[in-house]
Amino acid sequence: MFFLMKQKGPGKFIKHFSLSTFNVRPGLSPSRNGIWRLYIRNTSLPTHNRCIPCTDYIYCTTLPSIAYSFHLLGSKYYSEKYAGETSGSHCQQESIITPQDADCEGSVSTVPLAGNKKELLEGNSPLKKLQEDVFQVQSQVSGQIGYSKKETYFFDQNSSSKNHKEFYKQSDTESNTQASECQKENNMEETIIEKEAWELLKSAVVYYCGNPIGTIAANDPSDMSPLNYDQVFIRDFIPSAIAFLLKGEPEIVRHFILHTLQLQSWEKTVDSYSPGQGLMPASFKVGLVPRDGDETVLEETLDPDFGEAAIGRVAPVDSGLWWIILLRAYGKYSGDYSLQQRVDVQTGMKMILRLCLADGFDMFPTLLVTDGSCMIDRRMGIHGHPLEIQALFYSALRCAQEMLMPEDGSSNLIRAMINRLIALSFHIREYYWLDMKKLNEIYRYKTEEYSYDAVNKFNIYPDQISPWLVEWMPDRGGYLIGNLQPAHMDFRFFSLGNLWSIVCSLATPEQSNSILDLLEAKWVDLVGNMPLKICYPALEGEEWRIITGSDPKNTAWSYHNGGSWPTLLWQLTVACIKMKRPQIAQRAIEVAEKRISKDRWPEYYDLKTGKFIGKQAHLYQTWSIAGYLVAKQLLRKPEAAHMLTCEEDTSLLEAKSLMEASTPRRRRSQKRFRKPFLV
């Protein structure tokens, strides 16, 4: 372990890190200047003498009052023994990260203090050989995260400044050769807008214990009341994670997966009630708290929100599903499958799956959720079985099917997953699909059918068909409706649910092409001046008042109610690449490039054609930036989309045929017990 200590009386250690980063924290040292020395914790030595001085000194001019991170160069011991390890209680092995692992105890040694930079560099001081380097550091001001530059000075008693430089080059080239080549390739083709987007995305990175663990939702320096937009949202980070993977920087994704997994086991209570195990938080933030009641010693902590503080107090159903999808994408693109195979990761994945597959009162294979439990996190009439959740649920099941280790304890879970995949696939393809032919069938539905062979199984009343739908539905094309419940069909077009149904093959190939056909046919309505409508059409008038509760943020053609969201570009691009129609995504990107940078990367756009920046939209929205970057990168490297897509499963098709051939009465036949009951 590494310790960072400073001489002040008997001295106190501040932090330890098993990676090549350490933090200098406010409130820990009143002095602004000083020599900082690195220590290595040797667990093989007696407890009272575990901290061995290393040969590295760090001198910081004008230690800031806000948090900074510095990268250490020059410790050859570190480079040989600790490179590539994960932070945990022991550097030699990977272990489950716990809050206690973020800090550890050890004995303290003194380091002689020095004066300012001028005194150090004068006379016969050995620090005369200090080599100046400029490093990128993290700064945090009023909850906003940004990048700035500071000077740091290094000295190694056993090596010269030249050796430091050589060490840096060696560690950078040998451990990140593939990533550097990928970055070089991207930089050659990046446009001015992309370069700006990368700077903004990197400025939104959040660090915990010296490691990058996510990106905040929005990074607008002029916003004095960011609400919870200064937190890391799991769903918001997904496009950022994909962007960093495509850029050849998987470290942040790995840390995000592990630290959010740690949060999964935290206690979560709303009004004395605790939800089921396996729930992932909607968001989290990094805070500083006093250590053991000592106000002068602060430590970092993660503060998750499982919905206790969210608007409406709604649990984020989609967080765990996105986490599984990202876990698979990380392994497929980086080639690091060891993360999936870790015991704690396997356990966390099983907890999410068991929570989703738990038995209930529902008669359908779709996942039953409340309103506001996904990207549309406000009341918008999507309670029940919304398409977005079903597509993510299906995708997560397919991903988990690839990653779950074949163990004795997993056999029942794997069997339940396969059965659910078969039923869910059949249900969505059969009952959610809508085109002109299906619309005509619904128009002729008979109601109040009491029969196992009923055509109108959900007792849908034909009068539910709105006049807008008859005029809007093209002759060529179709889509999956937004929701299906007894006596209720939500005929609105929801972009994310339809696009992700293409990506994960929940929709058939024919249906997938029809969805893209409809998108092209209704380009003005769904893309307009800024891609892409989150849903179409908007709720208006009395319908808006009843369904949204007169939500002033979700007025017609704004925010979730028909607003245009640039972040959906990346899902559109993945879907188009999968169906070998990338020209659709390219056309949408060209529309976005005309104004998204000039408009300062808004969260969403308003009006029917997306002409205005959203009236309450946050600027420099991170997933708007990341969505654009992912779309651009995937068009250059379309083969990379495979980390997110799932191909058609022939076994599910065979199972669907068997289900269609079987009769309901046969499935209801009484089971025969092999053994009689004992009375």
XYZ file of C-alpha atoms in Angstrom:
679
model
C 0.000 0.000 0.000
C 1.091 3.583 -0.555
C 0.851 6.226 2.175
C 1.186 9.960 1.781
C 2.472 11.685 4.916
C 3.542 15.142 5.932
C 5.681 16.232 8.838
C 3.700 18.229 11.401
C 4.555 17.315 14.972
C 4.240 13.542 15.233
C 2.550 13.558 11.816
C -0.499 11.810 10.439
C -0.989 9.846 7.270
C -3.645 11.115 4.887
C -4.518 8.442 2.370
C -3.259 5.302 0.763
C -3.745 4.174 -2.814
C -2.770 0.982 -4.567
C -2.799 2.699 -7.949
C -0.431 5.397 -9.131
C -2.456 8.296 -7.778
C -2.784 10.016 -4.446
C -4.754 12.957 -3.159
C -3.893 16.065 -1.187
C -6.978 17.100 0.743
C -8.064 20.448 2.218
C -8.055 20.799 5.991
C -5.324 18.220 6.441
C -2.360 20.567 6.335
C -2.441 24.250 7.274
C 0.933 24.783 5.642
C 0.855 25.685 1.965
C 4.327 24.422 1.068
C 6.238 21.311 1.979
C 7.891 18.089 1.015
C 5.638 15.074 0.694
C 7.130 11.613 0.879
C 5.696 8.330 -0.355
C 5.595 5.250 1.861
C 4.981 1.649 0.955
C 3.069 -0.568 3.331
C 4.750 -3.941 3.734
C 2.215 -6.333 5.269
C 4.873 -8.979 5.867
C 6.551 -6.842 8.552
C 5.374 -6.457 12.157
C 2.374 -4.202 12.651
C 4.375 -1.450 14.356
C 6.852 -1.128 11.476
C 4.990 -1.677 8.247
C 5.640 1.666 6.585
C 8.904 1.615 4.665
C 10.176 4.897 3.187
C 10.266 4.953 -0.571
C 12.773 7.048 -2.489
C 10.248 9.447 -3.949
C 9.615 12.999 -2.800
C 6.949 15.315 -4.087
C 7.148 19.072 -3.649
C 3.944 21.065 -4.179
C 4.043 24.821 -4.612
C 0.981 26.528 -3.204
C -1.077 23.611 -2.035
C -4.663 24.563 -3.048
C -7.573 24.814 -0.666
C -9.565 22.522 -2.954
C -8.966 18.884 -3.805
C -6.221 17.995 -6.258
C -4.886 14.718 -7.616
C -1.306 14.180 -8.731
C 0.140 11.280 -10.673
C 3.303 9.746 -9.263
C 6.256 9.044 -11.519
C 9.559 7.557 -10.495
C 8.690 4.669 -8.209
C 10.121 1.653 -9.971
C 8.921 -0.521 -7.118
C 5.387 0.529 -7.994
C 5.789 -0.038 -11.698
C 7.066 -3.558 -11.276
C 4.814 -4.812 -8.541
C 1.604 -2.837 -8.541
C 0.900 -1.842 -12.137
C -2.550 -2.894 -13.220
C -3.809 -3.877 -9.788
C -7.194 -2.870 -8.430
C -7.559 -0.798 -5.280
C -8.455 -2.999 -2.370
C -7.211 -4.206 0.966
C -4.231 -6.014 -0.643
C -2.532 -4.928 -3.835
C -1.316 -8.418 -4.720
C -4.834 -9.729 -5.263
C -8.192 -8.423 -6.328
C -10.774 -8.286 -3.595
C -14.205 -6.841 -2.992
C -13.978 -3.082 -2.528
C -15.514 -1.881 0.707
C -15.698 1.577 2.243
C -13.096 0.490 4.779
C -10.632 -0.295 1.994
C -10.466 3.374 1.065
C -8.325 4.061 4.157
C -5.963 1.993 6.248
C -3.793 2.313 9.352
C -0.023 2.358 9.625
C 2.899 3.816 11.552
C 4.141 7.290 10.702
C 7.622 8.544 9.950
C 8.838 12.119 9.807
C 9.993 13.920 6.687
C 12.142 17.062 6.899
C 10.350 20.190 5.847
C 11.775 22.545 3.294
C 11.085 26.126 2.378
C 9.741 27.367 -0.864
C 10.675 26.379 -4.390
C 13.436 28.993 -4.688
C 15.229 27.741 -1.547
C 15.038 24.140 -2.731
C 16.602 24.866 -6.080
C 19.477 26.966 -4.709
C 22.784 25.909 -3.114
C 23.954 22.317 -2.770
C 20.525 20.868 -2.053
C 20.073 17.466 -3.676
C 16.689 18.717 -4.822
C 18.556 20.824 -7.336
C 17.929 18.075 -9.872
C 14.181 18.370 -9.650
C 12.453 17.911 -12.972
C 9.418 20.089 -13.683
C 6.486 18.439 -15.340
C 3.008 19.658 -15.986
C 0.257 17.263 -15.031
C -3.447 17.279 -15.468
C -5.195 17.456 -12.110
C -8.675 17.372 -10.808
C -10.244 20.431 -9.215
C -13.545 20.710 -7.496
C -15.185 24.093 -6.983
C -18.761 24.451 -5.709
C -19.682 20.987 -6.862
C -18.432 21.566 -10.412
C -15.661 19.337 -11.695
C -13.108 20.666 -14.150
C -9.560 20.269 -15.354
C -6.689 22.648 -14.637
C -2.915 22.407 -14.611
C -0.365 22.679 -11.787
C 3.365 22.160 -11.514
C 4.691 19.204 -9.563
C 8.328 18.392 -8.812
C 9.845 14.955 -8.401
C 13.137 13.716 -7.019
C 14.460 10.200 -6.597
C 17.634 9.728 -4.552
C 18.607 6.695 -6.605
C 17.960 8.076 -10.060
C 18.309 11.258 -12.032
C 15.630 13.393 -13.563
C 16.376 11.757 -16.883
C 15.505 8.376 -15.446
C 12.164 9.756 -14.274
C 11.350 10.804 -17.785
C 12.390 7.433 -19.161
C 10.303 5.665 -16.551
C 7.249 7.669 -17.516
C 7.700 6.893 -21.185
C 8.245 3.225 -20.474
C 5.141 2.828 -18.322
C 3.035 4.781 -20.775
C 4.076 2.903 -23.888
C 4.309 -0.637 -22.575
C 1.081 -0.800 -20.576
C -1.095 1.263 -22.950
C 0.228 0.500 -26.435
C -3.128 -0.496 -27.834
C -4.915 2.418 -26.188
C -2.350 4.900 -27.539
C -2.699 3.577 -31.075
C -6.474 3.845 -30.781
C -6.220 7.417 -29.512
C -3.806 8.340 -32.287
C -6.155 6.935 -34.895
C -9.115 8.861 -33.473
C -7.192 12.112 -33.127
C -6.240 12.024 -36.801
C -9.886 12.045 -37.808
C -11.461 14.152 -35.053
C -13.289 17.302 -36.067
C -13.222 20.572 -34.146
C -16.588 19.745 -32.571
C -15.306 16.352 -31.453
C -12.204 17.839 -29.877
C -14.373 20.279 -27.969
C -16.639 17.425 -26.905
C -13.698 15.389 -25.616
C -12.428 18.297 -23.553
C -15.872 18.772 -22.050
C -16.319 15.070 -21.366
C -12.968 14.785 -19.620
C -13.718 17.875 -17.569
C -16.817 16.092 -16.232
C -14.858 13.121 -14.856
C -15.261 12.445 -11.129
C -12.494 10.901 -9.020
C -12.704 8.780 -5.891
C -9.566 7.777 -4.026
C -7.559 9.051 -6.956
C -9.328 6.896 -9.515
C -11.796 8.048 -12.202
C -15.194 6.520 -11.422
C -17.714 8.340 -13.595
C -18.909 11.619 -15.061
C -21.314 14.123 -13.555
C -24.642 14.672 -15.293
C -23.971 18.279 -16.306
C -20.979 20.586 -15.993
C -22.283 24.084 -16.602
C -20.033 26.555 -14.715
C -22.738 29.233 -14.844
C -25.338 27.044 -13.132
C -25.435 28.006 -9.460
C -28.188 25.496 -8.572
C -27.314 22.183 -10.243
C -29.773 20.199 -8.054
C -28.570 16.602 -8.456
C -26.903 17.207 -11.823
C -23.542 17.282 -10.026
C -23.914 13.554 -9.328
C -22.918 10.477 -11.330
C -26.057 8.816 -12.732
C -25.696 5.206 -13.801
C -27.888 5.566 -16.896
C -26.234 8.870 -17.828
C -22.745 7.407 -17.577
C -23.382 4.587 -20.072
C -22.619 6.672 -23.212
C -19.598 8.186 -21.424
C -18.365 4.689 -20.618
C -18.774 3.537 -24.226
C -16.960 6.668 -25.426
C -13.999 5.986 -23.133
C -13.887 2.327 -24.203
C -13.820 3.329 -27.870
C -11.117 5.869 -27.051
C -8.965 3.140 -25.519
C -9.389 4.282 -21.907
C -11.165 1.408 -20.111
C -9.843 2.223 -16.621
C -12.716 4.560 -15.739
C -15.270 1.935 -16.798
C -13.662 -0.729 -14.641
C -13.633 1.513 -11.579
C -17.230 2.557 -12.200
C -18.394 -1.063 -12.361
C -16.597 -2.027 -9.159
C -17.576 0.984 -7.078
C -21.246 0.895 -8.080
C -21.195 -2.796 -7.229
C -19.985 -1.807 -3.779
C -22.980 0.527 -3.410
C -25.409 -2.263 -4.250
C -25.088 -3.745 -0.764
C -25.611 -0.454 1.106
C -28.651 -0.102 3.305
C -31.487 1.738 1.568
C -34.638 2.735 3.383
C -37.633 4.948 2.587
C -40.009 5.549 5.510
C -38.728 2.494 7.389
C -39.153 0.238 4.352
C -36.219 -1.371 2.536
C -36.478 -2.527 -1.100
C -35.194 -5.885 -2.258
C -31.531 -6.820 -2.409
C -29.802 -6.177 -5.698
C -31.156 -2.688 -6.342
C -28.583 -0.389 -7.929
C -28.599 3.335 -7.099
C -29.872 5.924 -9.528
C -26.862 8.120 -8.809
C -24.049 8.804 -6.378
C -21.678 11.606 -5.508
C -18.262 11.878 -3.891
C -18.193 13.800 -0.630
C -15.746 14.676 2.128
C -16.593 13.766 5.728
C -14.613 14.125 8.974
C -12.713 11.008 9.907
C -13.567 9.564 13.328
C -15.012 12.889 14.424
C -11.790 14.771 13.720
C -12.721 17.904 11.772
C -9.114 18.423 10.657
C -8.918 15.039 8.929
C -11.273 14.453 6.025
C -11.877 11.333 3.986
C -13.718 10.654 0.765
C -17.007 8.826 0.780
C -19.587 7.756 -1.805
C -23.124 8.953 -1.166
C -25.648 6.936 -3.242
C -29.275 7.771 -4.002
C -31.542 4.743 -4.446
C -34.585 6.934 -4.895
C -34.849 8.174 -1.304
C -34.044 11.727 -2.421
C -35.290 11.495 -6.004
C -38.300 13.448 -7.231
C -41.249 11.166 -6.535
C -39.123 8.699 -4.523
C -39.045 6.180 -7.371
C -36.562 3.310 -7.427
C -34.398 3.226 -10.593
C -35.313 -0.065 -12.238
C -33.082 0.535 -15.264
C -29.834 1.122 -13.307
C -29.119 -2.551 -12.653
C -30.050 -3.485 -16.222
C -27.668 -0.882 -17.684
C -24.954 -2.090 -15.291
C -25.148 -5.632 -16.682
C -25.140 -4.345 -20.270
C -22.058 -2.219 -19.564
C -20.277 -5.118 -17.848
C -20.608 -7.223 -20.991
C -19.561 -4.327 -23.246
C -16.429 -3.758 -21.148
C -15.365 -7.389 -21.475
C -16.117 -7.746 -25.182
C -14.286 -4.572 -26.201
C -11.366 -4.480 -23.759
C -10.775 -8.247 -23.756
C -10.609 -8.167 -19.945
C -12.992 -10.970 -19.043
C -11.451 -11.379 -15.604
C -13.742 -8.655 -14.272
C -16.840 -10.649 -15.203
C -15.432 -13.747 -13.522
C -14.776 -12.122 -10.131
C -16.826 -13.625 -7.332
C -18.211 -10.281 -6.181
C -19.213 -9.299 -9.731
C -20.928 -12.635 -10.313
C -22.746 -12.256 -6.990
C -23.873 -8.721 -7.808
C -25.154 -9.797 -11.202
C -27.141 -12.657 -9.654
C -28.695 -10.297 -7.114
C -29.954 -8.021 -9.900
C -31.345 -10.970 -11.851
C -33.092 -12.508 -8.858
C -34.706 -9.168 -8.088
C -36.015 -8.920 -11.653
C -37.073 -12.569 -11.908
C -38.853 -12.717 -8.551
C -42.329 -14.218 -8.647
C -45.302 -11.897 -8.252
C -48.966 -11.547 -9.112
C -48.363 -10.572 -12.728
C -49.637 -12.872 -15.482
C -47.226 -11.552 -18.114
C -43.472 -12.099 -18.680
C -42.920 -8.353 -18.928
C -41.457 -6.471 -15.964
C -44.040 -4.544 -13.948
C -42.774 -1.105 -12.813
C -44.093 2.202 -11.546
C -44.106 5.500 -13.404
C -40.772 7.317 -13.554
C -38.524 4.278 -13.058
C -36.349 4.728 -16.159
C -35.057 7.533 -18.409
C -38.511 9.111 -18.212
C -38.208 9.642 -14.477
C -41.324 11.768 -13.982
C -45.012 10.984 -14.215
C -45.753 10.381 -17.883
C -48.263 7.529 -17.843
C -45.708 4.765 -18.474
C -46.474 2.728 -15.343
C -47.162 -0.923 -15.990
C -45.051 -2.599 -18.655
C -43.217 0.181 -20.548
C -41.303 -0.856 -23.640
C -38.039 0.774 -22.548
C -37.822 -1.390 -19.425
C -38.741 -4.547 -21.367
C -36.033 -3.911 -23.977
C -33.392 -3.280 -21.305
C -34.620 -6.298 -19.328
C -34.345 -8.557 -22.358
C -30.921 -7.138 -23.223
C -29.657 -7.641 -19.655
C -30.886 -11.252 -19.651
C -29.102 -11.941 -22.936
C -25.901 -10.350 -21.626
C -26.067 -12.213 -18.311
C -26.648 -15.450 -20.178
C -23.192 -15.021 -21.709
C -21.440 -13.966 -18.508
C -22.843 -16.160 -15.725
C -20.391 -18.834 -14.648
C -21.762 -22.403 -14.835
C -21.937 -23.266 -11.145
C -24.218 -25.474 -9.108
C -25.869 -22.469 -7.525
C -26.527 -20.841 -10.894
C -28.384 -23.657 -12.667
C -31.853 -22.664 -11.450
C -31.193 -19.012 -12.219
C -29.986 -19.798 -15.738
C -33.046 -21.964 -16.350
C -35.339 -19.184 -15.152
C -33.562 -16.709 -17.427
C -33.996 -18.893 -20.496
C -37.679 -19.449 -19.784
C -38.212 -15.725 -19.296
C -36.344 -14.866 -22.495
C -38.562 -17.208 -24.499
C -41.786 -15.862 -23.037
C -40.713 -12.212 -23.162
C -39.566 -12.428 -26.762
C -42.850 -13.983 -27.863
C -44.937 -11.520 -25.851
C -43.287 -8.347 -27.167
C -43.101 -9.446 -30.787
C -46.673 -10.689 -30.832
C -48.578 -8.134 -28.751
C -46.516 -4.916 -28.845
C -45.997 -4.778 -32.603
C -48.040 -2.247 -34.553
C -48.170 -1.549 -38.270
C -50.989 -0.683 -40.656
C -52.122 -4.307 -40.869
C -52.174 -4.745 -37.093
C -53.900 -1.403 -36.642
C -56.698 -2.540 -38.920
C -57.053 -5.743 -36.876
C -57.391 -3.743 -33.654
C -59.958 -1.515 -35.366
C -62.092 -4.639 -35.960
C -61.579 -6.180 -32.506
C -64.518 -7.747 -30.716
C -64.599 -7.089 -26.988
C -65.652 -8.999 -23.862
C -64.331 -12.310 -25.215
C -64.257 -15.008 -22.557
C -62.325 -17.822 -24.197
C -58.918 -19.455 -24.258
C -58.867 -18.779 -27.993
C -59.830 -15.105 -27.796
C -58.318 -12.858 -30.455
C -58.571 -9.728 -28.335
C -56.697 -11.236 -25.394
C -56.262 -7.940 -23.515
C -59.813 -6.697 -24.166
C -58.630 -3.621 -26.045
C -61.466 -1.302 -27.075
C -61.135 -0.106 -30.699
C -62.228 3.385 -29.641
C -58.796 3.753 -28.010
C -57.295 4.293 -31.462
C -56.650 8.020 -31.683
C -57.256 9.952 -34.910
C -53.603 11.067 -34.983
C -52.447 7.447 -35.222
C -54.595 6.602 -38.261
C -53.203 9.605 -40.133
C -49.627 9.176 -38.867
C -49.031 5.460 -39.474
C -47.205 4.991 -42.799
C -48.083 2.196 -45.197
C -44.480 0.978 -45.014
C -43.051 0.680 -41.547
C -44.139 -0.041 -37.992
C -43.022 0.105 -34.372
C -43.424 -1.419 -30.924
C -46.045 0.384 -28.851
C -45.090 2.028 -25.575
C -47.104 -0.053 -23.107
C -49.623 -2.862 -22.876
C -51.968 -3.678 -20.014
C -55.478 -5.091 -19.718
C -57.835 -2.820 -21.706
C -55.022 -0.374 -22.412
C -52.595 0.139 -25.270
C -50.224 3.105 -25.213
C -49.842 3.864 -28.916
C -47.106 6.477 -28.437
C -43.772 5.896 -30.175
C -40.938 5.716 -27.622
C -37.532 6.030 -29.280
C -35.280 4.367 -26.729
C -37.455 1.292 -26.344
C -37.733 0.766 -30.103
C -34.044 1.409 -30.802
C -32.835 -0.884 -28.036
C -35.262 -3.589 -29.177
C -33.336 -3.522 -32.451
C -29.956 -3.576 -30.692
C -30.729 -6.594 -28.499
C -32.816 -8.460 -31.118
C -35.993 -8.284 -29.063
C -37.606 -7.219 -32.330
C -37.361 -9.563 -35.306
C -35.142 -8.539 -38.242
C -38.252 -7.656 -40.227
C -39.644 -5.573 -37.398
C -36.267 -3.880 -36.883
C -36.111 -2.774 -40.506
C -39.711 -1.597 -40.309
C -38.870 0.590 -37.290
C -36.081 2.258 -39.266
C -38.437 2.579 -42.259
C -40.896 4.435 -40.052
C -38.106 6.672 -38.756
C -37.204 7.663 -42.307
C -40.840 8.127 -43.303
C -41.507 10.347 -40.266
C -38.156 12.131 -40.246
C -39.641 15.596 -39.764
C -41.668 14.451 -36.745
C -39.019 12.315 -35.028
C -35.815 14.162 -35.978
C -36.742 17.611 -37.213
C -34.183 20.246 -36.233
C -32.526 18.071 -33.567
C -32.547 14.302 -33.090
C -34.294 12.521 -31.448
C -37.841 12.691 -30.063
C -37.999 10.815 -26.772
C -41.626 10.010 -27.547
C -44.258 10.967 -30.108
C -46.770 12.558 -29.944
C -46.883 14.832 -26.894
C -49.671 14.785 -24.318
C -51.751 17.934 -24.575
C -54.763 19.597 -22.977
C -56.916 17.530 -20.659
C -54.886 14.408 -21.381
C -51.731 16.189 -20.176
C -53.448 17.414 -17.004
C -54.781 13.963 -16.080
C -51.736 11.853 -16.962
C -48.898 14.130 -15.816
C -50.754 15.827 -12.980
C -50.245 19.188 -14.733
C -46.455 18.818 -14.568
C -45.031 22.254 -15.523
C -41.772 20.698 -16.720
C -43.458 18.148 -18.967
C -45.645 20.533 -20.950
C -46.425 19.602 -24.558
C -43.339 19.112 -26.741
C -40.931 19.679 -23.856
C -38.639 17.481 -21.721
C -40.070 13.946 -21.499
C -43.319 14.972 -23.181
C -42.186 15.006 -26.798
C -38.858 16.781 -26.252
C -35.850 16.121 -28.514
C -32.866 14.490 -26.773
C -29.445 14.537 -28.506
C -28.131 11.720 -26.308
C -30.351 9.265 -28.228
C -27.960 9.632 -31.173
C -25.754 6.834 -29.883
C -28.585 4.296 -29.526
C -29.778 5.261 -33.007
C -26.282 4.720 -34.406
C -25.894 1.278 -32.805
C -29.291 0.207 -34.160
C -28.524 1.492 -37.669
C -25.124 -0.221 -37.755
C -26.676 -3.499 -36.631
C -29.220 -3.335 -39.453
C -26.528 -2.233 -41.953
C -28.177 1.143 -42.507
C -25.583 3.567 -41.078
C -26.589 6.298 -43.510
C -29.628 7.016 -41.315
C -27.416 7.689 -38.303
C -25.024 9.764 -40.407
C -27.897 11.933 -41.570
C -29.084 12.475 -37.985
C -25.569 13.358 -36.805
C -25.248 15.959 -39.548
C -28.480 17.546 -38.335
C -27.177 17.679 -34.756
C -23.777 19.092 -35.749
C -25.365 22.193 -37.223
C -26.148 23.649 -33.807
C -25.435 21.405 -30.798
C -22.012 22.922 -30.130
C -23.225 26.492 -30.678
C -26.113 25.821 -28.301
C -23.626 24.643 -25.619
C -24.671 20.976 -25.609
C -28.185 21.224 -24.077
C -29.915 18.394 -22.288
C -32.973 18.539 -24.550
C -34.815 20.729 -27.091
C -38.407 21.955 -27.137
C -41.196 22.431 -29.684
C -42.591 19.971 -32.195
C -39.536 20.180 -34.451
C -36.926 20.686 -31.721
C -36.253 24.266 -32.722
C -35.715 25.805 -29.278
C -33.304 24.863 -26.507
C -35.365 23.342 -23.690
C -36.785 25.950 -21.349
C -35.324 24.177 -18.296
C -32.554 22.281 -20.082
C -29.160 22.128 -18.389
C -26.271 23.139 -20.625
C -23.087 21.132 -21.132
C -25.104 18.002 -20.445
C -22.621 15.138 -20.270
C -24.663 12.453 -21.978
C -25.498 14.814 -24.840
C -21.745 15.222 -25.315
C -20.987 11.523 -24.882
C -23.872 10.412 -27.107
C -22.509 12.504 -29.950
C -18.968 11.171 -29.456
C -20.100 7.541 -29.390
C -22.127 8.027 -32.568
C -19.144 9.545 -34.381
C -16.734 6.880 -33.167
C -19.015 4.000 -34.095
C -19.480 5.277 -37.632
C -15.676 5.169 -38.002
C -15.430 1.758 -36.353
C -18.769 0.035 -36.966
C -17.346 -3.334 -35.954
C -17.098 -2.014 -32.372
C -20.900 -1.968 -32.097
C -20.794 -5.721 -31.462
C -20.028 -5.074 -27.783
C -23.594 -3.780 -27.393
C -25.619 -5.828 -29.866
C -27.132 -9.294 -29.557
C -27.830 -11.454 -32.571
C -31.023 -13.368 -33.196
C -31.179 -16.486 -30.996
C -32.395 -19.451 -33.055
C -33.321 -21.397 -29.920
C -35.791 -18.658 -29.002
C -37.328 -18.866 -32.462
C -37.813 -22.594 -32.077
C -39.365 -22.085 -28.659
C -41.733 -19.489 -30.124
C -42.926 -22.022 -32.703
C -43.609 -24.539 -29.960
C -45.560 -21.963 -27.961
C -47.697 -21.075 -30.974
C -48.425 -24.741 -31.619
C -49.421 -25.493 -28.020
C -52.897 -24.821 -26.630
C -53.686 -22.820 -23.472
C -55.749 -25.636 -22.009
C -52.856 -28.064 -22.374
C -50.579 -25.653 -20.510
C -53.205 -25.454 -17.744
C -53.385 -29.215 -17.260
C -53.040 -30.413 -13.674
C -49.569 -31.535 -12.672
C -49.282 -35.059 -11.394
C -47.374 -35.447 -8.175
C -44.837 -38.223 -8.105
C -45.324 -38.647 -4.362
C -48.587 -38.419 -2.424
C -49.039 -35.816 0.297
C -48.424 -37.057 3.811
C -51.175 -36.198 6.263
